[in-house]
Amino acid sequence: MALVEISGVNKHFGDFQALKDITMSIDQGEVIVVIGPSGSGKSTLCRAINRLETFESGSITIDGKELPEEGKALAKLRADVGMVFQSFNLFAHKTILENVTLGPIKVRKQSKAVAEKRAMELLERVGVEHQASKYPAQLSGGQQQRVAIARSLAMDPKVMLFDEPTSALDPEMINEVLDVMTGLARSGMTMVVVTHEMGFARKAADRVIFMADGELVEQATPEDFFTNPQSARAKDFLSKILTN
Ligand SMILES: Nc1ncnc2c1ncn2[C@@H]1O[C@H](COP(=O)(O)OP(=O)(O)OP(=O)(O)O)[C@@H](O)[C@H]1O
């Protein structure tokens, strides 16, 4: 069975249909990169996977379990699904180390010593271990986003969702975050990444999902998608981003 099963998902904002009958599955260890024009529903799909967005019909299961709509079960599910946003969403009044240990201590009931040891390993993995005692505002955007990745990893998620993780970064910081994500992809983490970074899609994706107008239009390996897109909409999208 696939780790994530998305089946017939429909989502409206008022009269506007943002997701149209989305069906797809994600295997353990698979890296999915979701691309498509602005407003095509990529973020909405990503957010539906951990119920930051509700949807009217269809189902999403993670590890065979249907997503609960609210309450403790939903909190547990969210702990299993790491999410990294465009805005880093770190706690401003907590140190970097506290940002990473908070979830494991509160939700996973780890001791402070265990949580701190693991947090330091993760901060080292993303290259910001020397910043552990600082506060988020003292770090660059790229460093803060790497802390956000470490914070998600500290919860030992089954799947990691990234919603345009480099869009808010200055150009020189984009690669340092993408390098961390590429390492994570190669380590076997199951990942769904919404991004406009086509280089990352080519390098790290097992499968590219192309969305347009709320539909899942195409899915293929990056090599097939970028060299031989099938639909007119994908060809049009690629011709625009290649000429920009
Ligand atoms: N909370 C909301 N209320 C109303 N409309 C919304 C809301 N969130 C998203 N939408 C609309 O749904 C559509 C899909 O939005 P979504 O953010 O999923 O697109 P996207 O493909 O991620 O776009 P981008 O690449 O620009 O981030 C857009 O037309 C957007 O305006």
CSV table of C-alpha atoms and ligand atoms in Angstrom, one decimal:
chain,number,residue,atom,x,y,z
A,1,MET,CA,0.0,0.0,0.0
A,2,ALA,CA,1.2,3.5,-0.7
A,3,LEU,CA,2.1,5.7,2.2
A,4,VAL,CA,-0.3,8.6,1.1
A,5,GLU,CA,-3.4,7.9,-0.9
A,6,ILE,CA,-5.4,10.8,-2.3
A,7,SER,CA,-8.6,9.8,-3.9
A,8,GLY,CA,-11.2,11.9,-5.7
A,9,VAL,CA,-10.5,15.1,-3.7
A,10,ASN,CA,-12.6,18.2,-4.5
A,11,LYS,CA,-12.2,21.6,-2.9
A,12,HIS,CA,-14.0,24.9,-3.5
A,13,PHE,CA,-13.4,28.4,-2.2
A,14,GLY,CA,-16.9,29.8,-2.7
A,15,ASP,CA,-17.9,29.2,-6.3
A,16,PHE,CA,-14.2,28.6,-7.3
A,17,GLN,CA,-13.1,25.1,-7.6
A,18,ALA,CA,-9.4,24.9,-6.5
A,19,LEU,CA,-9.0,21.1,-6.6
A,20,LYS,CA,-10.8,19.0,-9.2
A,21,ASP,CA,-11.1,15.3,-8.5
A,22,ILE,CA,-7.4,14.8,-7.5
A,23,THR,CA,-6.3,11.2,-7.3
A,24,MET,CA,-2.8,10.1,-6.7
A,25,SER,CA,-0.7,8.0,-4.4
A,26,ILE,CA,2.8,8.5,-2.9
A,27,ASP,CA,5.0,5.6,-2.0
A,28,GLN,CA,7.3,5.3,1.0
A,29,GLY,CA,10.5,7.1,0.2
A,30,GLU,CA,9.2,8.8,-2.9
A,31,VAL,CA,10.0,12.4,-3.7
A,32,ILE,CA,7.1,14.2,-5.5
A,33,VAL,CA,7.6,17.7,-6.8
A,34,VAL,CA,4.4,19.6,-7.6
A,35,ILE,CA,4.7,22.2,-10.3
A,36,GLY,CA,2.3,24.3,-12.3
A,37,PRO,CA,1.2,27.9,-13.0
A,38,SER,CA,0.3,30.3,-10.2
A,39,GLY,CA,-3.2,29.6,-8.8
A,40,SER,CA,-3.3,26.0,-10.1
A,41,GLY,CA,-4.0,24.5,-6.7
A,42,LYS,CA,-0.5,23.3,-5.7
A,43,SER,CA,-0.5,24.8,-2.2
A,44,THR,CA,-4.1,23.8,-1.6
A,45,LEU,CA,-3.3,20.2,-2.4
A,46,CYS,CA,-0.2,20.3,-0.1
A,47,ARG,CA,-2.2,21.8,2.7
A,48,ALA,CA,-5.1,19.3,2.3
A,49,ILE,CA,-2.7,16.5,3.0
A,50,ASN,CA,-2.4,17.6,6.6
A,51,ARG,CA,-5.8,19.2,6.8
A,52,LEU,CA,-4.7,22.8,6.9
A,53,GLU,CA,-7.4,22.9,4.2
A,54,THR,CA,-10.6,21.0,4.4
A,55,PHE,CA,-12.1,19.5,1.3
A,56,GLU,CA,-15.7,18.6,0.5
A,57,SER,CA,-15.3,15.2,-1.1
A,58,GLY,CA,-12.8,12.4,-1.6
A,59,SER,CA,-10.4,11.0,0.9
A,60,ILE,CA,-6.8,11.2,1.9
A,61,THR,CA,-5.1,8.5,4.0
A,62,ILE,CA,-1.7,8.4,5.5
A,63,ASP,CA,-0.3,5.0,6.3
A,64,GLY,CA,-3.8,3.6,5.7
A,65,LYS,CA,-5.5,6.0,8.1
A,66,GLU,CA,-8.1,8.5,7.0
A,67,LEU,CA,-7.4,12.1,8.0
A,68,PRO,CA,-9.3,13.1,11.1
A,69,GLU,CA,-11.1,16.4,10.8
A,70,GLU,CA,-10.2,17.8,14.3
A,71,GLY,CA,-9.2,17.1,17.8
A,72,LYS,CA,-6.4,15.0,19.3
A,73,ALA,CA,-6.3,12.6,16.4
A,74,LEU,CA,-5.7,15.5,14.0
A,75,ALA,CA,-2.9,16.8,16.3
A,76,LYS,CA,-1.3,13.4,16.2
A,77,LEU,CA,-1.6,13.2,12.4
A,78,ARG,CA,0.0,16.6,12.1
A,79,ALA,CA,2.9,15.5,14.2
A,80,ASP,CA,3.5,12.7,11.6
A,81,VAL,CA,3.3,15.0,8.7
A,82,GLY,CA,6.1,17.6,8.8
A,83,MET,CA,5.4,20.9,7.0
A,84,VAL,CA,7.8,23.6,5.9
A,85,PHE,CA,6.2,26.8,4.7
A,86,GLN,CA,7.4,29.8,2.6
A,87,SER,CA,7.5,31.9,5.8
A,88,PHE,CA,9.6,30.0,8.3
A,89,ASN,CA,7.1,30.2,11.2
A,90,LEU,CA,9.7,29.9,13.9
A,91,PHE,CA,8.8,30.9,17.4
A,92,ALA,CA,10.4,34.4,17.7
A,93,HIS,CA,10.9,34.4,21.4
A,94,LYS,CA,12.4,31.0,21.7
A,95,THR,CA,16.0,30.1,20.9
A,96,ILE,CA,16.9,27.9,17.8
A,97,LEU,CA,17.4,25.0,20.1
A,98,GLU,CA,14.1,25.5,21.9
A,99,ASN,CA,12.3,25.8,18.6
A,100,VAL,CA,13.6,22.4,17.6
A,101,THR,CA,13.0,20.7,21.0
A,102,LEU,CA,9.6,22.1,21.8
A,103,GLY,CA,7.5,19.6,19.7
A,104,PRO,CA,9.5,16.5,20.8
A,105,ILE,CA,9.2,17.4,24.5
A,106,LYS,CA,5.5,18.4,24.4
A,107,VAL,CA,4.1,16.1,21.8
A,108,ARG,CA,6.5,13.1,21.7
A,109,LYS,CA,7.1,13.3,25.5
A,110,GLN,CA,10.8,13.1,25.1
A,111,SER,CA,13.0,14.2,28.0
A,112,LYS,CA,14.8,17.5,27.6
A,113,ALA,CA,18.2,15.8,27.4
A,114,VAL,CA,17.1,13.4,24.7
A,115,ALA,CA,15.3,16.1,22.7
A,116,GLU,CA,18.4,18.4,22.9
A,117,LYS,CA,20.8,15.8,21.8
A,118,ARG,CA,18.7,14.9,18.8
A,119,ALA,CA,18.1,18.6,18.1
A,120,MET,CA,21.8,19.3,18.0
A,121,GLU,CA,22.3,16.4,15.6
A,122,LEU,CA,19.7,17.8,13.3
A,123,LEU,CA,21.0,21.4,13.5
A,124,GLU,CA,24.4,20.0,12.5
A,125,ARG,CA,22.8,18.1,9.7
A,126,VAL,CA,21.3,21.3,8.3
A,127,GLY,CA,24.5,23.3,9.0
A,128,VAL,CA,23.3,25.7,11.8
A,129,GLU,CA,24.5,24.0,14.9
A,130,HIS,CA,26.6,27.1,15.8
A,131,GLN,CA,23.4,29.2,16.0
A,132,ALA,CA,21.6,27.0,18.6
A,133,SER,CA,21.5,29.6,21.4
A,134,LYS,CA,20.5,32.5,19.1
A,135,TYR,CA,17.0,33.7,18.4
A,136,PRO,CA,15.4,33.4,14.9
A,137,ALA,CA,15.7,37.2,14.1
A,138,GLN,CA,19.5,36.8,14.5
A,139,LEU,CA,19.7,34.3,11.6
A,140,SER,CA,19.5,34.8,7.8
A,141,GLY,CA,16.4,33.6,6.0
A,142,GLY,CA,18.2,30.6,4.6
A,143,GLN,CA,19.4,29.7,8.1
A,144,GLN,CA,15.9,30.1,9.5
A,145,GLN,CA,14.4,27.9,6.9
A,146,ARG,CA,17.0,25.2,7.6
A,147,VAL,CA,16.1,25.4,11.3
A,148,ALA,CA,12.4,25.0,10.2
A,149,ILE,CA,13.4,21.8,8.4
A,150,ALA,CA,15.3,20.5,11.4
A,151,ARG,CA,12.3,21.3,13.6
A,152,SER,CA,10.0,19.2,11.4
A,153,LEU,CA,12.5,16.4,11.3
A,154,ALA,CA,12.8,16.3,15.1
A,155,MET,CA,9.2,15.0,15.2
A,156,ASP,CA,10.3,12.0,13.1
A,157,PRO,CA,7.6,12.6,10.5
A,158,LYS,CA,6.4,9.9,8.1
A,159,VAL,CA,6.2,12.4,5.3
A,160,MET,CA,7.5,16.0,4.8
A,161,LEU,CA,5.5,18.6,2.9
A,162,PHE,CA,7.3,21.7,1.6
A,163,ASP,CA,5.1,24.6,0.4
A,164,GLU,CA,7.3,26.9,-1.7
A,165,PRO,CA,10.1,26.7,0.9
A,166,THR,CA,12.5,29.0,-1.0
A,167,SER,CA,10.1,31.6,-2.4
A,168,ALA,CA,10.7,34.1,0.4
A,169,LEU,CA,14.5,33.8,0.3
A,170,ASP,CA,17.1,36.0,-1.3
A,171,PRO,CA,18.6,34.3,-4.3
A,172,GLU,CA,22.0,33.5,-2.6
A,173,MET,CA,20.2,31.6,0.1
A,174,ILE,CA,18.0,29.4,-2.1
A,175,ASN,CA,20.7,26.8,-2.9
A,176,GLU,CA,21.7,26.3,0.8
A,177,VAL,CA,18.1,25.3,1.5
A,178,LEU,CA,17.7,23.2,-1.7
A,179,ASP,CA,20.9,21.4,-0.9
A,180,VAL,CA,19.5,20.4,2.5
A,181,MET,CA,16.3,19.2,0.8
A,182,THR,CA,18.2,17.3,-1.8
A,183,GLY,CA,20.2,15.5,1.0
A,184,LEU,CA,16.9,14.7,2.7
A,185,ALA,CA,15.4,13.3,-0.5
A,186,ARG,CA,18.5,11.1,-1.0
A,187,SER,CA,18.2,9.8,2.6
A,188,GLY,CA,14.9,8.2,1.7
A,189,MET,CA,12.5,10.7,3.3
A,190,THR,CA,9.0,10.7,1.7
A,191,MET,CA,8.5,14.3,0.4
A,192,VAL,CA,5.9,16.4,-1.4
A,193,VAL,CA,7.5,19.6,-2.6
A,194,VAL,CA,5.6,22.5,-4.1
A,195,THR,CA,8.2,24.7,-5.8
A,196,HIS,CA,9.1,26.8,-8.8
A,197,GLU,CA,12.7,25.6,-8.6
A,198,MET,CA,12.9,23.4,-11.7
A,199,GLY,CA,16.5,22.6,-11.1
A,200,PHE,CA,15.5,20.9,-7.8
A,201,ALA,CA,12.7,19.1,-9.6
A,202,ARG,CA,15.1,17.7,-12.2
A,203,LYS,CA,17.7,16.7,-9.6
A,204,ALA,CA,15.7,15.4,-6.7
A,205,ALA,CA,12.2,14.3,-7.8
A,206,ASP,CA,11.2,10.8,-8.4
A,207,ARG,CA,8.0,12.0,-10.0
A,208,VAL,CA,6.8,15.4,-11.2
A,209,ILE,CA,3.1,16.3,-10.8
A,210,PHE,CA,1.9,19.0,-13.1
A,211,MET,CA,-1.2,20.9,-12.0
A,212,ALA,CA,-3.2,23.4,-13.9
A,213,ASP,CA,-6.7,24.9,-13.1
A,214,GLY,CA,-7.1,22.7,-10.1
A,215,GLU,CA,-6.5,19.5,-12.1
A,216,LEU,CA,-3.7,17.0,-11.9
A,217,VAL,CA,-2.8,17.2,-15.6
A,218,GLU,CA,0.3,15.0,-15.9
A,219,GLN,CA,2.7,13.0,-13.8
A,220,ALA,CA,6.0,11.6,-15.0
A,221,THR,CA,9.6,11.2,-14.1
A,222,PRO,CA,11.4,14.6,-14.3
A,223,GLU,CA,13.3,13.4,-17.4
A,224,ASP,CA,10.1,12.5,-19.2
A,225,PHE,CA,8.2,15.5,-18.1
A,226,PHE,CA,10.9,18.1,-19.0
A,227,THR,CA,11.9,16.5,-22.3
A,228,ASN,CA,8.6,15.2,-23.5
A,229,PRO,CA,5.5,16.8,-21.9
A,230,GLN,CA,2.3,15.3,-23.1
A,231,SER,CA,-0.4,17.9,-22.6
A,232,ALA,CA,-0.7,21.3,-24.3
A,233,ARG,CA,-1.0,22.9,-20.9
A,234,ALA,CA,2.4,21.4,-19.7
A,235,LYS,CA,4.1,22.4,-23.0
A,236,ASP,CA,2.8,25.9,-22.7
A,237,PHE,CA,3.9,26.2,-19.1
A,238,LEU,CA,7.4,24.8,-19.9
A,239,SER,CA,7.8,27.1,-22.9
A,240,LYS,CA,7.0,30.1,-20.7
A,241,ILE,CA,9.4,29.2,-17.8
A,242,LEU,CA,12.2,28.3,-20.2
A,243,THR,CA,11.9,31.7,-22.0
A,244,ASN,CA,11.7,33.7,-18.8
B,1,LIG,N1,-8.4,30.9,1.4
B,1,LIG,C1,-8.7,31.1,0.1
B,1,LIG,N2,-9.9,31.7,-0.2
B,1,LIG,C2,-10.2,31.9,-1.5
B,1,LIG,N3,-9.5,31.5,-2.6
B,1,LIG,C3,-8.4,30.8,-2.3
B,1,LIG,C4,-7.9,30.6,-1.0
B,1,LIG,N4,-6.8,29.9,-1.1
B,1,LIG,C5,-6.5,29.7,-2.4
B,1,LIG,N5,-7.5,30.3,-3.1
B,1,LIG,C6,-7.5,30.3,-4.6
B,1,LIG,O1,-7.4,28.9,-5.0
B,1,LIG,C7,-6.6,28.9,-6.2
B,1,LIG,C8,-5.4,27.9,-5.9
B,1,LIG,O2,-4.6,28.5,-5.0
B,1,LIG,P1,-3.2,27.8,-4.6
B,1,LIG,O3,-2.5,28.7,-3.5
B,1,LIG,O4,-3.4,26.4,-4.2
B,1,LIG,O5,-2.4,27.9,-5.9
B,1,LIG,P2,-0.9,27.6,-6.2
B,1,LIG,O6,-0.9,26.7,-7.4
B,1,LIG,O7,-0.2,27.1,-5.0
B,1,LIG,O8,-0.4,29.1,-6.7
B,1,LIG,P3,1.0,29.8,-6.4
B,1,LIG,O9,2.1,29.1,-7.3
B,1,LIG,O10,0.8,31.2,-6.9
B,1,LIG,O11,1.3,29.7,-5.0
B,1,LIG,C9,-6.1,30.3,-6.5
B,1,LIG,O12,-7.0,30.8,-7.5
B,1,LIG,C10,-6.4,31.0,-5.2
B,1,LIG,O13,-6.7,32.4,-5.4
